[in-house]
Amino acid sequence: MRYIGGTHSDGIFYSKNDPVELFGYTDSDWAGDTVERKSTSSYVFFIGSGVLFWSSKKQQVTALSTVEAEYIAVANSVIQVLWLRRVLGILQHKQVDPTKIYCHSKSTIELFKNPVLHGRSKHIDIKYHFIRELVRQREIEIDYCRTKEQVADIFTKALKTEIFIKLKKLLGMSKLEEFGLRESM
């Protein structure tokens, strides 16, 4: 195990035995900004069992539905995935399989898969539709995850303590003492 960083008492640990496989989670809070009514997109990407990169940022456009807010969140995360895949390739860890991005909105996933639904989403800016092409090219794969396994929620929502602790653990964060390390690091 290797300690990478964290707080005085918690850290993210990576095992050298974990496969160098990139995957992530994406989420949004629909119209969470009560002034502008814009949503917040968040995503988190893992390499093996530990977090590699995360972001939480207000969307540039106002989403008209939860599906649209989630769609935009996925699109924003895909931009990061493409960059991370290139960097990993340069570092001799080319990602052969599509990078899985987990989303807890079945309707959003269907919007990516079913071109018939495109007529209902014309108002979404064209740049977000490039995801369909990346799915066809097997660069990415959008998969469903249950809401209680949606790790990106930790970046977009106020959570009950027990849910926060569960998601923090799913992020790969552990107490330093669990790995024989002291807080003085």
mmCIF file of C-alpha atoms in Angstrom:
data_model
loop_
_atom_site.group_PDB
_atom_site.id
_atom_site.type_symbol
_atom_site.label_atom_id
_atom_site.label_comp_id
_atom_site.label_asym_id
_atom_site.label_seq_id
_atom_site.Cartn_x
_atom_site.Cartn_y
_atom_site.Cartn_z
ATOM 1 C CA MET A 1 0.000 0.000 0.000
ATOM 2 C CA ARG A 2 1.121 3.538 -0.638
ATOM 3 C CA TYR A 3 -0.170 6.601 1.220
ATOM 4 C CA ILE A 4 -0.795 9.446 -1.216
ATOM 5 C CA GLY A 5 -2.617 12.201 0.663
ATOM 6 C CA GLY A 6 -5.580 13.275 2.686
ATOM 7 C CA THR A 7 -6.300 14.931 6.017
ATOM 8 C CA HIS A 8 -4.318 14.611 9.247
ATOM 9 C CA SER A 9 -6.156 11.410 10.104
ATOM 10 C CA ASP A 10 -7.421 10.067 6.747
ATOM 11 C CA GLY A 11 -5.693 9.249 3.491
ATOM 12 C CA ILE A 12 -6.134 7.605 0.121
ATOM 13 C CA PHE A 13 -4.169 4.419 -0.309
ATOM 14 C CA TYR A 14 -3.207 2.639 -3.505
ATOM 15 C CA SER A 15 -2.178 -0.975 -3.740
ATOM 16 C CA LYS A 16 0.567 -1.767 -6.222
ATOM 17 C CA ASN A 17 -1.329 -4.985 -6.946
ATOM 18 C CA ASP A 18 -4.450 -3.174 -8.217
ATOM 19 C CA PRO A 19 -4.913 -3.152 -11.986
ATOM 20 C CA VAL A 20 -4.354 0.213 -13.666
ATOM 21 C CA GLU A 21 -7.957 0.432 -14.784
ATOM 22 C CA LEU A 22 -9.686 3.796 -15.138
ATOM 23 C CA PHE A 23 -13.366 4.097 -14.150
ATOM 24 C CA GLY A 24 -15.540 6.771 -12.638
ATOM 25 C CA TYR A 25 -18.836 8.073 -11.339
ATOM 26 C CA THR A 26 -20.768 11.182 -12.349
ATOM 27 C CA ASP A 27 -23.676 13.009 -10.767
ATOM 28 C CA SER A 28 -25.518 16.312 -10.684
ATOM 29 C CA ASP A 29 -27.859 18.168 -8.390
ATOM 30 C CA TRP A 30 -30.631 19.559 -10.536
ATOM 31 C CA ALA A 31 -31.029 23.327 -10.084
ATOM 32 C CA GLY A 32 -29.165 23.216 -6.782
ATOM 33 C CA ASP A 33 -28.113 26.863 -7.110
ATOM 34 C CA THR A 34 -31.152 28.663 -5.713
ATOM 35 C CA VAL A 35 -30.191 32.023 -7.288
ATOM 36 C CA GLU A 36 -29.398 31.091 -10.907
ATOM 37 C CA ARG A 37 -31.157 27.678 -10.779
ATOM 38 C CA LYS A 38 -28.098 26.038 -12.311
ATOM 39 C CA SER A 39 -27.030 22.503 -11.468
ATOM 40 C CA THR A 40 -23.705 21.288 -10.138
ATOM 41 C CA SER A 41 -21.844 18.548 -12.001
ATOM 42 C CA SER A 42 -19.473 16.269 -10.166
ATOM 43 C CA TYR A 43 -17.314 13.370 -11.171
ATOM 44 C CA VAL A 44 -14.713 11.190 -9.580
ATOM 45 C CA PHE A 45 -12.287 8.844 -11.357
ATOM 46 C CA PHE A 46 -10.410 5.924 -9.905
ATOM 47 C CA ILE A 47 -7.311 3.978 -10.814
ATOM 48 C CA GLY A 48 -7.700 0.605 -9.153
ATOM 49 C CA SER A 49 -9.020 1.111 -5.635
ATOM 50 C CA GLY A 50 -8.030 4.757 -5.156
ATOM 51 C CA VAL A 51 -9.261 8.103 -6.388
ATOM 52 C CA LEU A 52 -7.174 9.696 -9.126
ATOM 53 C CA PHE A 53 -9.161 12.847 -9.949
ATOM 54 C CA TRP A 54 -12.383 14.564 -8.922
ATOM 55 C CA SER A 55 -14.272 17.748 -9.680
ATOM 56 C CA SER A 56 -17.414 19.558 -8.599
ATOM 57 C CA LYS A 57 -18.459 22.585 -10.635
ATOM 58 C CA LYS A 58 -21.547 24.636 -11.466
ATOM 59 C CA GLN A 59 -22.887 23.880 -14.961
ATOM 60 C CA GLN A 60 -22.629 26.702 -17.510
ATOM 61 C CA VAL A 61 -26.212 26.278 -18.736
ATOM 62 C CA THR A 62 -29.512 25.933 -16.935
ATOM 63 C CA ALA A 63 -30.813 22.369 -17.261
ATOM 64 C CA LEU A 64 -34.532 21.993 -17.918
ATOM 65 C CA SER A 65 -34.817 18.586 -16.212
ATOM 66 C CA THR A 66 -32.943 16.169 -13.992
ATOM 67 C CA VAL A 67 -32.169 14.051 -17.078
ATOM 68 C CA GLU A 68 -30.628 17.035 -18.831
ATOM 69 C CA ALA A 69 -28.588 17.967 -15.746
ATOM 70 C CA GLU A 70 -27.266 14.390 -15.502
ATOM 71 C CA TYR A 71 -26.601 14.347 -19.268
ATOM 72 C CA ILE A 72 -24.498 17.500 -18.995
ATOM 73 C CA ALA A 73 -22.650 16.061 -15.970
ATOM 74 C CA VAL A 74 -21.749 12.924 -17.949
ATOM 75 C CA ALA A 75 -20.606 15.049 -20.898
ATOM 76 C CA ASN A 76 -18.356 17.093 -18.631
ATOM 77 C CA SER A 77 -16.847 13.942 -17.144
ATOM 78 C CA VAL A 78 -16.181 12.441 -20.579
ATOM 79 C CA ILE A 79 -13.901 15.341 -21.453
ATOM 80 C CA GLN A 80 -11.786 14.425 -18.427
ATOM 81 C CA VAL A 81 -11.865 10.712 -19.335
ATOM 82 C CA LEU A 82 -10.444 11.371 -22.791
ATOM 83 C CA TRP A 83 -7.560 13.342 -21.301
ATOM 84 C CA LEU A 84 -6.883 10.721 -18.599
ATOM 85 C CA ARG A 85 -6.920 7.893 -21.179
ATOM 86 C CA ARG A 86 -4.316 9.748 -23.259
ATOM 87 C CA VAL A 87 -2.098 10.423 -20.246
ATOM 88 C CA LEU A 88 -2.301 6.780 -19.138
ATOM 89 C CA GLY A 89 -1.346 5.707 -22.668
ATOM 90 C CA ILE A 90 1.727 7.948 -22.566
ATOM 91 C CA LEU A 91 2.612 6.401 -19.192
ATOM 92 C CA GLN A 92 2.478 2.898 -20.744
ATOM 93 C CA HIS A 93 -0.935 2.061 -19.220
ATOM 94 C CA LYS A 94 -3.083 2.206 -22.352
ATOM 95 C CA GLN A 95 -6.732 1.565 -21.556
ATOM 96 C CA VAL A 96 -7.782 -1.183 -23.981
ATOM 97 C CA ASP A 97 -11.369 -1.563 -22.759
ATOM 98 C CA PRO A 98 -13.858 1.307 -22.683
ATOM 99 C CA THR A 99 -13.696 3.442 -19.553
ATOM 100 C CA LYS A 100 -16.829 2.824 -17.506
ATOM 101 C CA ILE A 101 -18.653 5.858 -16.191
ATOM 102 C CA TYR A 102 -21.364 5.075 -13.665
ATOM 103 C CA CYS A 103 -24.542 7.155 -13.580
ATOM 104 C CA HIS A 104 -27.620 6.537 -11.423
ATOM 105 C CA SER A 105 -30.115 7.963 -13.937
ATOM 106 C CA LYS A 106 -31.544 5.242 -16.154
ATOM 107 C CA SER A 107 -33.284 7.896 -18.277
ATOM 108 C CA THR A 108 -29.987 9.655 -18.962
ATOM 109 C CA ILE A 109 -28.317 6.385 -19.956
ATOM 110 C CA GLU A 110 -31.202 5.660 -22.346
ATOM 111 C CA LEU A 111 -30.765 9.101 -23.904
ATOM 112 C CA PHE A 112 -27.194 8.133 -24.822
ATOM 113 C CA LYS A 113 -28.208 4.749 -26.210
ATOM 114 C CA ASN A 114 -31.439 5.505 -28.047
ATOM 115 C CA PRO A 115 -31.198 7.954 -30.956
ATOM 116 C CA VAL A 116 -35.015 8.004 -31.198
ATOM 117 C CA LEU A 117 -35.031 10.072 -27.999
ATOM 118 C CA HIS A 118 -32.792 12.668 -29.679
ATOM 119 C CA GLY A 119 -35.840 14.637 -30.845
ATOM 120 C CA ARG A 120 -36.761 15.260 -27.217
ATOM 121 C CA SER A 121 -33.295 16.586 -26.430
ATOM 122 C CA LYS A 122 -32.531 18.930 -29.348
ATOM 123 C CA HIS A 123 -32.351 21.834 -26.942
ATOM 124 C CA ILE A 124 -29.244 20.304 -25.352
ATOM 125 C CA ASP A 125 -26.202 21.927 -26.898
ATOM 126 C CA ILE A 126 -24.714 19.902 -29.777
ATOM 127 C CA LYS A 127 -21.340 19.510 -28.069
ATOM 128 C CA TYR A 128 -22.883 17.142 -25.530
ATOM 129 C CA HIS A 129 -23.903 14.672 -28.230
ATOM 130 C CA PHE A 130 -20.319 13.670 -29.006
ATOM 131 C CA ILE A 131 -20.665 11.108 -26.207
ATOM 132 C CA ARG A 132 -22.760 8.845 -28.431
ATOM 133 C CA GLU A 133 -19.880 8.662 -30.884
ATOM 134 C CA LEU A 134 -17.404 7.813 -28.123
ATOM 135 C CA VAL A 135 -19.685 4.992 -26.954
ATOM 136 C CA ARG A 136 -19.821 3.656 -30.526
ATOM 137 C CA GLN A 137 -16.014 3.856 -30.747
ATOM 138 C CA ARG A 138 -15.724 1.935 -27.431
ATOM 139 C CA GLU A 139 -13.753 4.721 -25.734
ATOM 140 C CA ILE A 140 -16.345 4.967 -22.960
ATOM 141 C CA GLU A 141 -19.273 2.980 -21.605
ATOM 142 C CA ILE A 142 -22.067 4.529 -19.551
ATOM 143 C CA ASP A 143 -23.343 2.083 -16.921
ATOM 144 C CA TYR A 144 -26.002 2.241 -14.251
ATOM 145 C CA CYS A 145 -25.241 2.282 -10.558
ATOM 146 C CA ARG A 146 -27.713 2.425 -7.700
ATOM 147 C CA THR A 147 -28.126 5.790 -5.996
ATOM 148 C CA LYS A 148 -26.659 4.512 -2.723
ATOM 149 C CA GLU A 149 -23.476 3.483 -4.602
ATOM 150 C CA GLN A 150 -23.153 6.835 -6.410
ATOM 151 C CA VAL A 151 -19.830 7.996 -5.017
ATOM 152 C CA ALA A 152 -20.015 11.372 -6.789
ATOM 153 C CA ASP A 153 -22.940 12.336 -4.496
ATOM 154 C CA ILE A 154 -20.353 13.291 -1.889
ATOM 155 C CA PHE A 155 -19.410 16.268 -4.104
ATOM 156 C CA THR A 156 -22.930 17.525 -4.940
ATOM 157 C CA LYS A 157 -25.244 16.956 -2.007
ATOM 158 C CA ALA A 158 -25.538 17.485 1.709
ATOM 159 C CA LEU A 159 -25.516 13.952 3.133
ATOM 160 C CA LYS A 160 -26.401 12.275 6.382
ATOM 161 C CA THR A 161 -23.318 11.369 8.402
ATOM 162 C CA GLU A 162 -23.633 7.600 7.863
ATOM 163 C CA ILE A 163 -23.988 8.033 4.077
ATOM 164 C CA PHE A 164 -21.036 10.456 4.009
ATOM 165 C CA ILE A 165 -18.847 7.958 5.894
ATOM 166 C CA LYS A 166 -19.897 5.130 3.539
ATOM 167 C CA LEU A 167 -19.120 7.192 0.417
ATOM 168 C CA LYS A 168 -15.815 8.387 1.881
ATOM 169 C CA LYS A 169 -14.824 4.747 2.326
ATOM 170 C CA LEU A 170 -15.924 3.968 -1.259
ATOM 171 C CA LEU A 171 -13.611 6.793 -2.390
ATOM 172 C CA GLY A 172 -10.743 4.760 -0.942
ATOM 173 C CA MET A 173 -10.185 6.971 2.094
ATOM 174 C CA SER A 174 -9.129 5.193 5.258
ATOM 175 C CA LYS A 175 -7.838 6.094 8.686
ATOM 176 C CA LEU A 176 -4.043 6.315 8.734
ATOM 177 C CA GLU A 177 -3.900 4.062 11.789
ATOM 178 C CA GLU A 178 -5.525 1.241 9.770
ATOM 179 C CA PHE A 179 -2.284 1.077 7.815
ATOM 180 C CA GLY A 180 0.090 1.522 10.730
ATOM 181 C CA LEU A 181 0.675 5.214 9.996
ATOM 182 C CA ARG A 182 0.502 8.025 12.536
ATOM 183 C CA GLU A 183 -1.272 11.340 12.140
ATOM 184 C CA SER A 184 2.039 13.244 12.200
ATOM 185 C CA MET A 185 2.697 12.648 8.493
#
